[in-house]
CSV table of C-alpha atoms (C1' of nucleotides) in Angstrom, one decimal:
chain,number,residue,atom,x,y,z
D,727,UNK,CA,92.9,93.2,123.7
D,728,UNK,CA,93.5,96.9,122.8
D,729,UNK,CA,94.8,97.4,119.3
D,730,UNK,CA,96.9,100.5,119.8
D,731,UNK,CA,99.8,99.2,117.9
D,732,UNK,CA,98.7,100.3,114.6
D,733,UNK,CA,101.6,101.6,112.6
D,734,UNK,CA,100.9,104.2,110.0
D,735,UNK,CA,102.6,103.6,106.8
D,736,UNK,CA,102.6,105.4,103.5
D,737,UNK,CA,99.3,104.6,102.0
D,738,UNK,CA,99.2,102.6,98.9
D,739,UNK,CA,98.3,104.3,95.7
D,740,UNK,CA,97.0,101.1,94.3
D,741,UNK,CA,93.3,101.3,93.7
D,742,UNK,CA,91.5,98.0,94.5
D,743,UNK,CA,89.8,96.5,91.5
D,744,UNK,CA,86.2,96.7,92.2
D,745,UNK,CA,85.3,96.0,88.6
D,746,UNK,CA,83.4,92.9,89.3
D,747,UNK,CA,81.5,94.5,92.1
D,748,UNK,CA,80.6,97.5,90.1
D,749,UNK,CA,79.2,95.5,87.2
D,750,UNK,CA,77.1,93.5,89.6
D,751,UNK,CA,75.9,96.5,91.4
D,752,UNK,CA,74.3,97.7,88.3
D,753,UNK,CA,71.6,95.2,88.8
D,754,UNK,CA,70.5,96.7,92.1
D,755,UNK,CA,68.6,99.8,92.0
D,756,UNK,CA,67.4,101.0,95.3
D,757,UNK,CA,67.3,100.9,99.0
D,758,UNK,CA,64.8,101.0,101.8
D,759,UNK,CA,64.0,104.5,102.9
D,760,UNK,CA,64.3,103.7,106.5
D,761,UNK,CA,67.2,101.3,106.8
D,762,UNK,CA,69.0,101.3,103.5
D,763,UNK,CA,68.2,97.7,102.8
D,764,UNK,CA,67.5,96.6,99.3
D,765,UNK,CA,63.9,96.5,98.6
D,766,UNK,CA,63.6,96.1,94.9
D,767,UNK,CA,62.7,93.1,93.0
D,768,UNK,CA,65.2,91.4,90.8
D,769,UNK,CA,63.9,88.7,88.6
D,770,UNK,CA,66.7,86.3,88.0
D,771,UNK,CA,66.1,83.5,85.4
D,772,UNK,CA,69.4,81.7,85.8
D,773,UNK,CA,69.8,80.4,89.3
D,774,UNK,CA,73.2,79.0,88.6
D,775,UNK,CA,74.8,82.4,88.1
D,776,UNK,CA,74.4,84.9,91.0
D,777,UNK,CA,73.4,88.2,89.6
D,778,UNK,CA,74.5,90.0,92.7
D,779,UNK,CA,77.1,89.2,95.2
D,780,UNK,CA,74.8,90.0,98.0
D,781,UNK,CA,71.6,88.2,98.4
D,782,UNK,CA,68.7,90.6,99.0
D,783,UNK,CA,66.1,87.9,98.9
D,784,UNK,CA,65.4,88.3,102.5
D,785,UNK,CA,64.6,91.9,102.0
D,786,UNK,CA,63.0,92.3,98.6
D,787,UNK,CA,59.4,91.8,97.8
D,788,UNK,CA,58.2,89.6,95.1
D,789,UNK,CA,56.2,91.7,92.8
D,790,UNK,CA,54.6,91.7,89.4
D,791,UNK,CA,55.4,94.8,87.5
D,792,UNK,CA,52.7,96.3,85.4
D,793,UNK,CA,53.3,96.2,81.8
D,794,UNK,CA,53.6,99.5,79.9
D,795,UNK,CA,50.5,100.9,78.3
D,796,UNK,CA,52.2,101.9,75.1
D,797,UNK,CA,55.0,100.4,73.0
D,798,UNK,CA,58.3,100.6,74.7
D,799,UNK,CA,61.3,99.6,72.6
D,800,UNK,CA,62.3,96.1,73.5
D,801,UNK,CA,65.8,95.9,74.7
D,802,UNK,CA,68.4,94.1,72.7
D,803,UNK,CA,70.4,93.4,75.7
D,804,UNK,CA,69.5,90.0,77.1
D,805,UNK,CA,70.8,91.0,80.5
D,806,UNK,CA,68.4,93.9,80.7
D,807,UNK,CA,65.6,91.8,79.7
D,808,UNK,CA,65.9,89.8,82.8
D,809,UNK,CA,65.7,92.7,85.2
D,810,UNK,CA,62.7,94.6,86.3
D,811,UNK,CA,63.3,97.5,88.6
D,812,UNK,CA,61.4,100.3,90.2
D,813,UNK,CA,62.9,103.2,91.9
D,814,UNK,CA,60.8,104.3,94.8
D,815,UNK,CA,63.5,106.8,95.8
D,816,UNK,CA,62.4,108.9,92.8
D,817,UNK,CA,58.8,107.9,93.3
D,818,UNK,CA,58.7,106.6,89.8
D,819,UNK,CA,55.5,104.7,89.0
D,820,UNK,CA,56.0,101.2,87.8
D,821,UNK,CA,54.4,101.9,84.5
D,822,UNK,CA,56.8,104.6,83.6
D,823,UNK,CA,60.0,103.8,81.8
D,824,UNK,CA,62.6,102.6,84.2
D,825,UNK,CA,66.0,104.1,84.3
D,826,UNK,CA,69.3,102.7,85.5
D,827,UNK,CA,70.7,105.8,87.0
D,828,UNK,CA,74.2,104.4,87.3
D,829,UNK,CA,74.4,103.5,83.7
D,830,UNK,CA,72.0,106.0,82.4
D,831,UNK,CA,70.1,103.3,80.7
D,832,UNK,CA,66.4,102.8,80.4
D,833,UNK,CA,65.4,99.3,81.6
D,834,UNK,CA,62.8,97.9,79.4
D,835,UNK,CA,59.4,96.7,80.3
D,836,UNK,CA,58.4,93.5,78.6
D,837,UNK,CA,55.5,92.3,76.7
D,838,UNK,CA,55.4,88.5,77.1
D,839,UNK,CA,52.8,88.3,74.4
D,840,UNK,CA,54.8,90.1,71.8
D,841,UNK,CA,55.6,87.6,69.1
D,842,UNK,CA,59.2,87.3,68.7
D,843,UNK,CA,59.8,89.5,71.6
D,844,UNK,CA,63.1,88.9,73.4
D,845,UNK,CA,61.1,88.7,76.6
D,846,UNK,CA,59.3,85.6,75.4
D,847,UNK,CA,62.4,83.5,76.0
D,848,UNK,CA,62.4,84.1,79.7
D,849,UNK,CA,58.7,83.5,80.2
D,850,UNK,CA,59.4,80.5,82.2
D,851,UNK,CA,61.5,82.3,84.6
D,852,UNK,CA,58.9,84.9,85.1
D,853,UNK,CA,56.3,82.3,85.6
D,854,UNK,CA,58.5,80.6,88.1
D,855,UNK,CA,58.8,83.8,90.1
D,856,UNK,CA,55.0,84.2,90.1
D,857,UNK,CA,54.2,80.7,91.1
D,858,UNK,CA,53.6,79.4,87.6
D,859,UNK,CA,50.5,81.6,86.9
D,860,UNK,CA,50.0,82.8,83.4
D,861,UNK,CA,50.3,86.5,83.4
D,862,UNK,CA,47.9,86.9,80.5
D,863,UNK,CA,45.1,85.5,82.6
D,864,UNK,CA,45.7,88.0,85.5
D,865,UNK,CA,43.1,90.7,85.5
D,866,UNK,CA,45.1,92.9,87.8
D,867,UNK,CA,48.7,93.5,88.7
D,868,UNK,CA,49.6,92.8,92.3
D,869,UNK,CA,52.5,93.7,94.5
D,870,UNK,CA,53.1,91.0,96.9
D,871,UNK,CA,55.3,91.0,100.0
D,872,UNK,CA,57.8,88.3,99.9
D,873,UNK,CA,57.7,87.7,103.6
D,874,UNK,CA,54.1,87.8,104.6
D,875,UNK,CA,52.4,87.5,101.2
D,876,UNK,CA,50.4,90.7,101.8
D,877,UNK,CA,49.5,92.2,98.4
D,878,UNK,CA,49.1,95.8,97.4
D,879,UNK,CA,47.7,97.5,94.3
D,880,UNK,CA,50.6,99.9,94.1
D,881,UNK,CA,54.3,99.5,94.4
D,882,UNK,CA,54.5,102.5,96.8
D,883,UNK,CA,52.1,100.7,99.1
D,884,UNK,CA,54.2,97.7,99.1
D,885,UNK,CA,57.3,99.8,99.6
D,886,UNK,CA,55.8,101.3,102.7
D,887,UNK,CA,54.9,97.9,103.9
D,888,UNK,CA,58.4,96.6,103.4
D,889,UNK,CA,59.8,99.4,105.5
D,890,UNK,CA,57.9,98.0,108.4
D,891,UNK,CA,59.6,94.7,107.9
D,892,UNK,CA,62.9,96.4,107.8
D,893,UNK,CA,62.2,98.3,111.0
D,894,UNK,CA,60.8,95.2,112.8
D,895,UNK,CA,63.6,92.9,111.9
D,896,UNK,CA,67.3,93.5,112.0
D,897,UNK,CA,68.6,94.0,108.6
D,898,UNK,CA,71.0,91.4,107.2
D,899,UNK,CA,73.0,91.3,104.1
D,900,UNK,CA,73.5,87.9,102.6
D,901,UNK,CA,76.3,86.8,100.4
D,902,UNK,CA,75.0,85.2,97.3
D,903,UNK,CA,78.1,83.1,97.0
D,904,UNK,CA,78.1,81.4,100.3
D,905,UNK,CA,74.9,82.5,102.2
D,906,UNK,CA,76.9,84.2,105.0
D,907,UNK,CA,75.0,87.0,106.7
D,908,UNK,CA,76.4,90.4,107.8
D,909,UNK,CA,74.9,93.2,109.7
D,910,UNK,CA,76.3,95.9,107.4
D,911,UNK,CA,76.8,96.3,103.7
D,912,UNK,CA,80.4,97.3,104.4
D,913,UNK,CA,81.1,94.0,106.1
D,914,UNK,CA,79.4,92.2,103.3
D,915,UNK,CA,81.4,94.0,100.7
D,916,UNK,CA,84.6,93.1,102.6
D,917,UNK,CA,83.5,89.5,102.6
D,918,UNK,CA,82.6,89.4,99.0
D,919,UNK,CA,86.1,90.2,98.1
D,920,UNK,CA,87.0,86.8,99.3
D,921,UNK,CA,85.0,85.5,96.4
D,922,UNK,CA,85.9,88.0,93.7
D,923,UNK,CA,89.6,88.2,94.7
D,924,UNK,CA,90.3,91.6,93.1
D,925,UNK,CA,94.0,91.8,94.0
D,926,UNK,CA,96.1,89.9,91.5
D,927,UNK,CA,99.8,89.2,91.7
D,928,UNK,CA,101.5,90.5,88.5
D,929,UNK,CA,104.2,88.0,88.9
D,930,UNK,CA,102.3,84.7,89.2
D,931,UNK,CA,98.7,85.7,88.7
D,932,UNK,CA,97.5,84.5,92.0
D,933,UNK,CA,94.5,86.5,93.3
D,934,UNK,CA,93.8,87.7,96.8
D,935,UNK,CA,90.9,89.4,98.5
D,936,UNK,CA,92.8,92.3,100.0
D,937,UNK,CA,95.8,94.4,99.0
D,938,UNK,CA,97.8,93.6,102.0
D,939,UNK,CA,97.3,89.9,101.4
D,940,UNK,CA,98.8,90.5,98.0
D,941,UNK,CA,101.5,92.5,99.6
D,942,UNK,CA,102.5,89.6,101.8
D,943,UNK,CA,102.4,87.3,98.9
D,944,UNK,CA,104.7,89.4,96.8
D,945,UNK,CA,107.2,89.1,99.6
D,946,UNK,CA,107.4,85.4,98.8
D,947,UNK,CA,108.6,86.4,95.4
D,948,UNK,CA,111.0,89.2,96.4
D,949,UNK,CA,112.3,87.4,99.5
D,950,UNK,CA,111.7,90.5,101.6
D,951,UNK,CA,111.5,89.7,105.3
D,952,UNK,CA,110.9,92.9,107.2
D,953,UNK,CA,110.1,91.3,110.5
D,954,UNK,CA,113.1,90.0,112.4
D,955,UNK,CA,113.3,88.2,115.7
D,956,UNK,CA,115.0,90.1,118.5
D,957,UNK,CA,116.2,86.9,120.1
D,958,UNK,CA,117.8,85.3,117.0
D,959,UNK,CA,118.8,86.5,113.6
D,960,UNK,CA,115.8,84.9,112.0
D,961,UNK,CA,113.6,87.2,109.8
D,962,UNK,CA,110.1,86.7,108.6
D,963,UNK,CA,108.0,88.1,105.8
D,964,UNK,CA,104.8,88.0,108.0
D,965,UNK,CA,104.4,89.5,111.4
D,966,UNK,CA,102.1,86.7,112.5
D,967,UNK,CA,104.7,84.2,111.7
D,968,UNK,CA,107.3,86.2,113.7
D,969,UNK,CA,104.9,86.3,116.6
D,970,UNK,CA,104.5,82.5,116.4
D,971,UNK,CA,108.2,82.2,116.2
D,972,UNK,CA,108.7,84.3,119.3
D,973,UNK,CA,106.7,81.8,121.2
D,974,UNK,CA,109.4,79.3,120.5
D,975,UNK,CA,111.8,81.5,122.5
D,976,UNK,CA,109.4,81.7,125.4
D,977,UNK,CA,109.7,79.3,128.3
D,978,UNK,CA,106.0,79.6,129.0
D,979,UNK,CA,104.1,78.7,125.9
D,980,UNK,CA,100.8,80.3,125.3
D,981,UNK,CA,98.8,77.1,124.8
D,982,UNK,CA,98.8,74.4,127.4
D,983,UNK,CA,97.2,71.0,127.6
D,984,UNK,CA,94.7,70.8,130.4
D,985,UNK,CA,95.4,67.1,130.9
D,986,UNK,CA,99.1,66.9,130.9
D,987,UNK,CA,100.0,70.6,131.4
D,988,UNK,CA,102.3,70.4,128.4
D,989,UNK,CA,102.6,73.8,126.7
D,990,UNK,CA,102.7,74.6,123.0
D,991,UNK,CA,103.6,77.6,121.0
D,992,UNK,CA,100.7,77.3,118.7
D,993,UNK,CA,97.1,76.4,119.0
D,994,UNK,CA,97.5,74.0,116.1
D,995,UNK,CA,100.1,72.1,118.0
D,996,UNK,CA,98.0,71.8,121.0
D,997,UNK,CA,95.0,70.7,118.9
D,998,UNK,CA,97.1,68.1,117.2
D,999,UNK,CA,98.4,67.0,120.6
D,1000,UNK,CA,94.9,66.6,121.9
D,1001,UNK,CA,93.7,64.9,118.8
D,1002,UNK,CA,96.3,62.1,119.0
D,1003,UNK,CA,95.0,61.1,122.4
D,1004,UNK,CA,96.9,62.8,125.1
D,1005,UNK,CA,93.7,63.8,126.8
D,1006,UNK,CA,91.4,60.8,126.5
D,1007,UNK,CA,89.2,62.1,129.4
D,1008,UNK,CA,88.8,65.6,128.1
U,986,DC,C1',104.7,62.2,116.5
U,987,DT,C1',106.3,66.7,117.3
U,988,DG,C1',108.0,71.4,116.5
U,989,DG,C1',108.2,74.9,113.6
U,990,DG,C1',108.2,77.8,109.3
U,991,DG,C1',105.5,79.6,105.3
U,992,DA,C1',101.5,81.2,103.5
U,993,DT,C1',96.9,82.7,103.7
U,994,DG,C1',92.0,83.8,105.2
U,995,DG,C1',89.0,86.6,107.7
U,996,DG,C1',86.9,89.6,111.2
U,997,DG,C1',87.7,93.8,114.0
U,998,DC,C1',89.5,98.3,114.8
U,999,DC,C1',91.3,102.9,113.6
U,1000,DC,C1',91.9,106.7,110.6
G,1078,DC,C1',82.2,104.3,104.3
G,1079,DG,C1',86.5,102.5,102.5
G,1080,DG,C1',91.3,101.5,103.1
G,1081,DG,C1',94.9,100.0,105.9
G,1082,DC,C1',96.5,97.5,109.6
G,1083,DC,C1',96.1,94.4,113.3
G,1084,DC,C1',95.6,89.8,115.4
G,1085,DC,C1',94.0,85.2,115.4
G,1086,DA,C1',93.4,81.0,113.2
G,1087,DT,C1',94.3,77.6,110.0
G,1088,DC,C1',96.4,74.7,106.6
G,1089,DC,C1',100.3,72.7,104.5
G,1090,DC,C1',104.8,71.2,104.5
G,1091,DC,C1',109.2,69.8,106.2
G,1092,DA,C1',112.9,68.4,109.4
DNA sequence: CTGGGGATGGGGCCC
DNA sequence: CGGGCCCCATCCCCA
């Protein structure tokens, strides 16, 4: 059905609250050169708390980052300690200090062997990521592809390899909250709002995923009903409800039972009609 | 059981 | 690419 009935209204000045998204985005630091997919490793020690709304696990490679050759200052931020990122867009070598460009922060490398090092606490998580092997026993750092287990000596080699995966397979963006998949990051972001619910009603505190949902909700407080029926004097706060109402005026209902030819104004009514056994053969 | 209203979720399309 | 708007669908509740 063509959707040419869009009605342009004065645009809202309300800026959506992307606060939650923004803070989470800080933990992702790159994209595939060829497809824009996320290709960087994120070591997450706490499985119970999703570090990013979108699940890049199908895209990222599992890698072991080389440790710095000289003494980097250990981070005092426990969040930073759990993240190891490499920016191939800048071509930065894994051994060089990492930088979170968004926050202008250097992301620390870790020395698991440092006594009292904050990194010591997440040793188990790192070992889990690496299949339980003791890093201290590894003679050489490896960069391993998460998908095919192919290993590379350099991260750039792995990055190039990952691009092949991105080209070969259609890129998907997974929601970390519910495992839904989307073909574009925009669609995923839209979906993520159903989890973060950034639009909050100032009157009752109820949260919604989109501004216009909140707008409709606010009408329940104000009593505003801008959609009125042309057949009767009834008015509605929601256009969809008016449309459903208009069906009640129609002699020919939109939904009809295939068994008894009875018609209904709503799909839900037809479904309920069929569920209670009108159509035992169907 | 049925009809209908109220409220809301979510994907698609247009700007 | 994001915001706004649309429709469809669904659930809940009540008469």
